[in-house]
Amino acid sequence: MRLNIAYRAKIVIFTAMQLPEITVIISTYNQPMWLQKVLCGYENQTVDHFEIIIADDGSTEETKTMINEFCKTSRLQIEHVWHQDLGFRKTVILNKAIPLANSDYLLFTDGDCIPRNDFVATHLKLRKSGWFLSGGYFKLPKDISEEITKNDIVSQRCFDVDWLLSKGLQSSFKLNKLTSKGFKERFLNFITPTKATWDGMNVSGWKKDVLLVNGFDERMQYGGEDREIGERLFNLGIKAKQIRYSAICLHLHHERGYVAPEMITKNKAIRKVTKREKVIRTPFGIEKD
């Protein structure tokens, strides 16, 4: 039987000489197969001086077992932070994960987003004081999401347009996210009509800035819960840089049965106050005022 208490697993102690350059915080909930593919993606990054904190919003024992088995053979530095399943509380578990980061720079993503092998390196290369980086994702249909194997991730063919088209993916302009390099990549980042926002699937920023706004507002449920912290960072004076054609991850398909209209209505009301009153520090965050 699972105890109804929060826990931390595989706590990694760093010395001053070993501190990671960046902490990847991965949110997850009952998607162990997807999370395993995502962790495989982080095993194949072009840089390795980073740590991972899995912020688990109450998954069953299956996720814990998968993580423990994965850690037995992985070189990744992984910490698993879990709390009881009391409904959608992603913001709460993220706030528990943030203070545990051993680095001064944080990369937030989800447990259904497989990173390309330059994903972490790109966030590190483009980080800049006074800014956060707003990435994007390439969404995959259910059949291709299920078909991707460890070998596809290690070889990186799952990011290859021809491979995806051969699996039945429909051609679209969005494929440019997977093919853009150099000038084309920078040009598309510049002209995209999509605003640079704090999107929890692919966003990074300085830990000190996240702490200044007191992390995520724990009143927020699904629907813009990530955007709200970004809006408070804007109120703080932090700027956002668009890198949706630079930092690439594949978003695996999943259903959203936990979404309720009242969640979104409540979140919109909170965000309206954040914008109107120029709120910087939420009293419902990491520290409770």
PDB file of N, CA and C in Angstrom, residues 137-139 171-179 244-245:
ATOM      1  N   TYR A 137       6.845  23.141 -29.101  1.00  0.00           N
ATOM      2  CA  TYR A 137       6.838  21.687 -29.183  1.00  0.00           C
ATOM      3  C   TYR A 137       6.242  21.269 -30.517  1.00  0.00           C
ATOM      4  N   PHE A 138       6.515  20.029 -30.894  1.00  0.00           N
ATOM      5  CA  PHE A 138       5.924  19.458 -32.106  1.00  0.00           C
ATOM      6  C   PHE A 138       5.034  18.306 -31.667  1.00  0.00           C
ATOM      7  N   LYS A 139       3.746  18.452 -31.889  1.00  0.00           N
ATOM      8  CA  LYS A 139       2.775  17.486 -31.381  1.00  0.00           C
ATOM      9  C   LYS A 139       2.651  16.282 -32.324  1.00  0.00           C
ATOM     10  N   SER A 171       1.937  16.317 -43.684  1.00  0.00           N
ATOM     11  CA  SER A 171       2.863  17.425 -43.908  1.00  0.00           C
ATOM     12  C   SER A 171       2.189  18.743 -43.525  1.00  0.00           C
ATOM     13  N   SER A 172       2.952  19.645 -42.894  1.00  0.00           N
ATOM     14  CA  SER A 172       2.436  20.955 -42.520  1.00  0.00           C
ATOM     15  C   SER A 172       3.597  21.914 -42.311  1.00  0.00           C
ATOM     16  N   PHE A 173       3.273  23.197 -42.198  1.00  0.00           N
ATOM     17  CA  PHE A 173       4.298  24.212 -41.964  1.00  0.00           C
ATOM     18  C   PHE A 173       5.044  23.950 -40.656  1.00  0.00           C
ATOM     19  N   LYS A 174       4.365  23.331 -39.694  1.00  0.00           N
ATOM     20  CA  LYS A 174       4.969  23.090 -38.384  1.00  0.00           C
ATOM     21  C   LYS A 174       6.200  22.185 -38.459  1.00  0.00           C
ATOM     22  N   LEU A 175       6.348  21.449 -39.557  1.00  0.00           N
ATOM     23  CA  LEU A 175       7.532  20.607 -39.719  1.00  0.00           C
ATOM     24  C   LEU A 175       8.815  21.438 -39.734  1.00  0.00           C
ATOM     25  N   ASN A 176       8.679  22.739 -39.992  1.00  0.00           N
ATOM     26  CA  ASN A 176       9.845  23.617 -39.970  1.00  0.00           C
ATOM     27  C   ASN A 176      10.503  23.644 -38.592  1.00  0.00           C
ATOM     28  N   LYS A 177       9.741  23.331 -37.557  1.00  0.00           N
ATOM     29  CA  LYS A 177      10.338  23.275 -36.219  1.00  0.00           C
ATOM     30  C   LYS A 177      11.431  22.213 -36.147  1.00  0.00           C
ATOM     31  N   LEU A 178      11.280  21.178 -36.951  1.00  0.00           N
ATOM     32  CA  LEU A 178      12.230  20.066 -36.915  1.00  0.00           C
ATOM     33  C   LEU A 178      13.384  20.236 -37.900  1.00  0.00           C
ATOM     34  N   THR A 179      13.249  21.135 -38.844  1.00  0.00           N
ATOM     35  CA  THR A 179      14.256  21.252 -39.905  1.00  0.00           C
ATOM     36  C   THR A 179      15.033  22.554 -39.885  1.00  0.00           C
ATOM     37  N   ARG A 244      11.072  28.945 -30.168  1.00  0.00           N
ATOM     38  CA  ARG A 244      10.263  27.772 -30.515  1.00  0.00           C
ATOM     39  C   ARG A 244      10.801  27.003 -31.718  1.00  0.00           C
ATOM     40  N   TYR A 245      11.671  27.609 -32.516  1.00  0.00           N
ATOM     41  CA  TYR A 245      12.296  26.899 -33.634  1.00  0.00           C
ATOM     42  C   TYR A 245      13.730  26.484 -33.314  1.00  0.00           C
TER      43      TYR A 245
END
